[in-house]
Amino acid sequence: MMTSEENFTFINSYLSRMEPIIIENKGFIDKYVGDGIMTLFGGGADDAVKAGIAMLHQLRDYNKTRTTPERMPIKIGVGINTGSLMLGTVGGKNRMDGTVISDAVNLAARIESLTKVYQVSLLISHNTFLQLQNPDAYAIRNIGKVRVKGKSELVTVYEVFDADISEVKEGKLATLEMFAEGLSFYNVSSFAQAKQLFEECLRVCSEDAIARVYLQWCQEQIVSQDRLMDLDSELA
């Protein structure tokens, strides 16, 4: 376990590597929240996505120096959303602080939390996807609609995987249509068909974390359906 001093040294070491990348991509760091960075991009969605990709490349280089039990590799999750916001100061006469008020910022935080669910590094909202100048310039795929905390409607989320290692990136690109078809079956509760397609995705790219998550969900839904069928038979 790290001491307090070691914790802060580690966090500052990480943040000092990420800050220049954000600035290079025209980002404005609003605040640090623990080891997290809240950043605003006034120039457009592409700046934010490019910054996220560059941060992940930098993280890979940083992790090359973290190869001991005391310095293990770390993971980060990046969530990006696009929308309007209000930037100003709040507080009283003894303390004022700059802050951002925006539902768009709240959604970005929710999307960042989904990186843990899907076990990936970079997710963006549909709003961000629509604002990209050329989505085809990125390695990107729709990973489905999700219900996020604080939102009544479903939110479409995309994975950007440009920063994946080459074998994983190529595997995901090779299975784009297969993954999309599996997702379509999943969305209409055709879990057996979806399961077969996600299994095939994993045969091509065994490190496809999202395909593995969906495969697990399919298996759980199939078991649940089988239980309901057994119950119906008993009642009949």
C-alpha atoms as one frame of an Amber mdcrd trajectory, in Angstrom:
protein
   0.000   0.000   0.000   1.297   3.457  -0.937   1.845   6.185   1.612  -0.003
   9.504   1.284   3.080  11.080  -0.246   3.468   8.219  -2.725  -0.203   8.498
  -3.683   0.085  12.174  -4.514   3.378  11.627  -6.334   1.743   8.931  -8.450
  -1.338  11.034  -9.248   0.738  14.084 -10.156   3.049  11.963 -12.299   0.039
  10.706 -14.259  -1.642  14.110 -14.550   1.585  15.804 -15.674   1.686  13.433
 -18.654  -1.933  14.050 -19.641  -2.092  17.838 -19.277   0.133  18.690 -22.296
  -1.905  16.377 -24.535  -5.136  18.103 -23.564  -3.646  21.545 -24.220  -2.174
  20.437 -27.568  -5.685  19.409 -28.650  -7.208  22.779 -27.667  -8.703  21.578
 -24.415  -9.265  23.624 -21.273  -8.842  21.798 -17.969 -11.747  22.866 -15.783
 -10.746  20.895 -12.710  -9.009  17.844 -11.318 -11.239  15.482  -9.355  -8.947
  13.094  -7.513  -7.100  11.349 -10.333  -9.735  12.429 -12.877  -9.621  15.356
 -15.288 -12.667  17.375 -16.341 -11.865  19.059 -19.632 -13.791  21.374 -21.950
 -13.232  21.637 -25.707 -14.630  24.718 -27.400 -13.325  23.888 -30.855 -15.437
  20.830 -31.580 -15.931  17.134 -30.990 -12.888  16.107 -33.013 -10.541  17.903
 -30.637 -12.006  16.014 -27.682 -11.858  12.622 -29.379  -8.308  13.172 -30.633
  -7.262  14.180 -27.129  -8.814  11.023 -25.689  -6.991   8.851 -28.214  -3.681
  10.625 -27.569  -4.108  10.234 -23.806  -4.517   6.486 -24.219  -1.380   6.277
 -26.373   0.501   8.239 -23.710  -0.857   5.911 -21.031   0.523   2.902 -22.895
   3.976   4.493 -22.948   3.662   5.381 -19.262   2.692   1.817 -18.394   5.921
   0.560 -19.942   7.642   2.077 -16.908   5.219   0.387 -14.506   6.249  -3.253
 -14.591   6.819  -4.154 -10.949   4.374  -5.214  -8.208   4.893  -1.784  -6.642
   4.307  -0.018  -9.981   1.623  -1.952 -11.816   0.115  -0.767 -15.128  -2.941
   1.440 -14.760  -6.145   1.830 -16.755  -8.261   4.884 -17.423 -11.708   5.490
 -18.859 -12.582   8.458 -21.074 -16.185   9.579 -21.567 -17.069  12.330 -24.046
 -20.333  14.169 -24.676 -21.153  17.274 -26.710 -23.577  20.006 -25.712 -24.016
  23.518 -24.355 -22.891  24.623 -20.908 -22.615  27.596 -18.574 -19.191  28.474
 -17.165 -18.976  30.911 -14.267 -18.144  31.458 -10.618 -20.111  30.436  -7.547
 -19.676  30.985  -3.842 -19.855  33.624  -1.130 -17.649  36.449   0.091 -15.161
  34.091   1.748 -14.744  31.644  -1.107 -15.429  31.717  -4.841 -14.798  28.948
  -7.297 -15.185  28.436 -11.014 -17.711  25.831 -12.054 -19.586  24.423 -15.020
 -23.340  23.909 -15.025 -24.568  21.613 -17.769 -26.566  18.463 -18.305 -24.061
  17.672 -21.068 -21.262  17.500 -18.494 -23.311  15.198 -16.280 -23.893  12.842
 -19.219 -20.167  12.813 -20.032 -19.512  11.644 -16.469 -22.134   8.899 -16.817
 -20.570   7.745 -20.069 -17.143   7.668 -18.441 -18.561   5.351 -15.768 -19.776
   3.003 -18.526 -16.166   2.326 -19.563 -15.952   0.139 -16.454 -19.134  -1.759
 -17.383 -17.965  -2.447 -20.935 -14.297  -2.796 -19.916 -13.066  -0.381 -22.579
 -11.141   2.895 -22.542 -12.992   5.454 -24.673 -16.738   5.953 -25.142 -18.599
   8.845 -26.759 -22.244   9.866 -26.949 -24.432  10.028 -30.042 -24.296  13.835
 -29.772 -20.514  13.715 -30.078 -20.654  11.196 -32.923 -22.962  13.504 -34.909
 -20.557  16.435 -34.462 -17.489  14.613 -35.806 -16.354  16.073 -39.115 -15.659
  12.623 -40.549 -16.578   9.659 -38.319 -14.995   7.294 -40.856 -11.609   8.785
 -39.968 -11.805   6.942 -36.640 -12.014   3.310 -35.563 -15.501   3.548 -34.114
 -18.579   1.399 -33.573 -22.036   1.691 -32.071 -22.209  -0.444 -28.915 -25.898
   0.057 -28.224 -28.414   2.110 -26.315 -28.078   2.356 -22.561 -30.078   3.883
 -19.758 -27.866   6.122 -17.687 -28.560   7.483 -14.239 -30.462  10.767 -14.367
 -31.777  10.190 -17.908 -35.245   8.886 -18.760 -34.510   8.223 -22.431 -32.003
   5.713 -23.750 -28.619   7.058 -24.834 -26.711   5.658 -27.822 -23.041   5.106
 -27.040 -20.066   4.467 -29.336 -16.666   2.959 -28.691 -13.630   4.675 -30.219
 -10.828   2.120 -30.378  -8.059   3.856 -32.338  -5.744   3.472 -29.332  -6.186
  -0.309 -29.046  -3.132  -2.414 -29.822  -2.979  -3.178 -33.547  -4.191  -6.798
 -33.355  -7.262  -5.854 -31.318  -8.027  -2.823 -33.466  -7.813  -4.864 -36.663
  -9.938  -7.622 -35.144 -12.681  -5.176 -34.176 -12.586  -3.572 -37.627 -12.871
  -6.998 -39.253 -15.989  -7.809 -37.215 -17.817  -4.469 -37.447 -20.737  -5.853
 -39.459 -20.899  -9.046 -37.408 -20.944  -7.095 -34.150 -23.636  -4.735 -35.461
 -25.781  -7.699 -36.517 -25.352  -9.304 -33.104 -26.363  -6.038 -31.469 -29.479
  -5.858 -33.647 -30.519  -9.359 -32.580 -29.814  -8.504 -28.950 -31.980  -5.384
 -29.133 -35.007  -7.430 -30.256 -34.378 -10.112 -27.601 -33.181 -12.729 -30.107
 -30.483 -13.767 -27.681 -29.584 -17.143 -29.216 -28.821 -15.551 -32.596 -26.968
 -12.683 -30.926 -24.930 -15.145 -28.862 -23.708 -16.952 -31.986 -22.570 -13.696
 -33.570 -20.762 -12.449 -30.477 -19.054 -15.841 -30.173 -17.874 -15.450 -33.760
 -16.597 -11.941 -32.989 -14.545 -13.409 -30.151 -13.177 -16.152 -32.386 -11.788
 -13.424 -34.628 -10.725 -11.124 -31.781 -10.513 -12.810 -28.391  -9.681  -9.477
 -26.708 -12.942  -7.818 -27.746 -14.175  -6.915 -24.260 -17.558  -5.563 -25.356
 -18.363  -8.670 -27.390 -17.491 -10.720 -24.307 -19.785  -8.593 -22.125 -22.656
  -8.997 -24.586 -22.005 -12.727 -24.811 -22.340 -12.986 -21.042 -25.566 -10.976
 -21.111 -26.938 -13.229 -23.863 -26.125 -16.336 -21.848 -27.851 -14.867 -18.793
 -30.951 -13.962 -20.804 -31.125 -17.417 -22.406 -30.953 -19.075 -18.981 -33.655
 -16.704 -17.747 -35.881 -17.542 -20.725 -35.341 -21.274 -20.154 -36.389 -20.875
 -16.530 -39.577 -19.100 -17.598 -40.328 -21.880 -20.088 -39.831 -24.495 -17.363
 -42.177 -22.570 -15.086 -44.808 -22.331 -17.822 -44.566 -26.091 -18.358 -45.061
 -26.755 -14.643 -48.089 -24.459 -14.537 -49.596 -26.142 -17.603
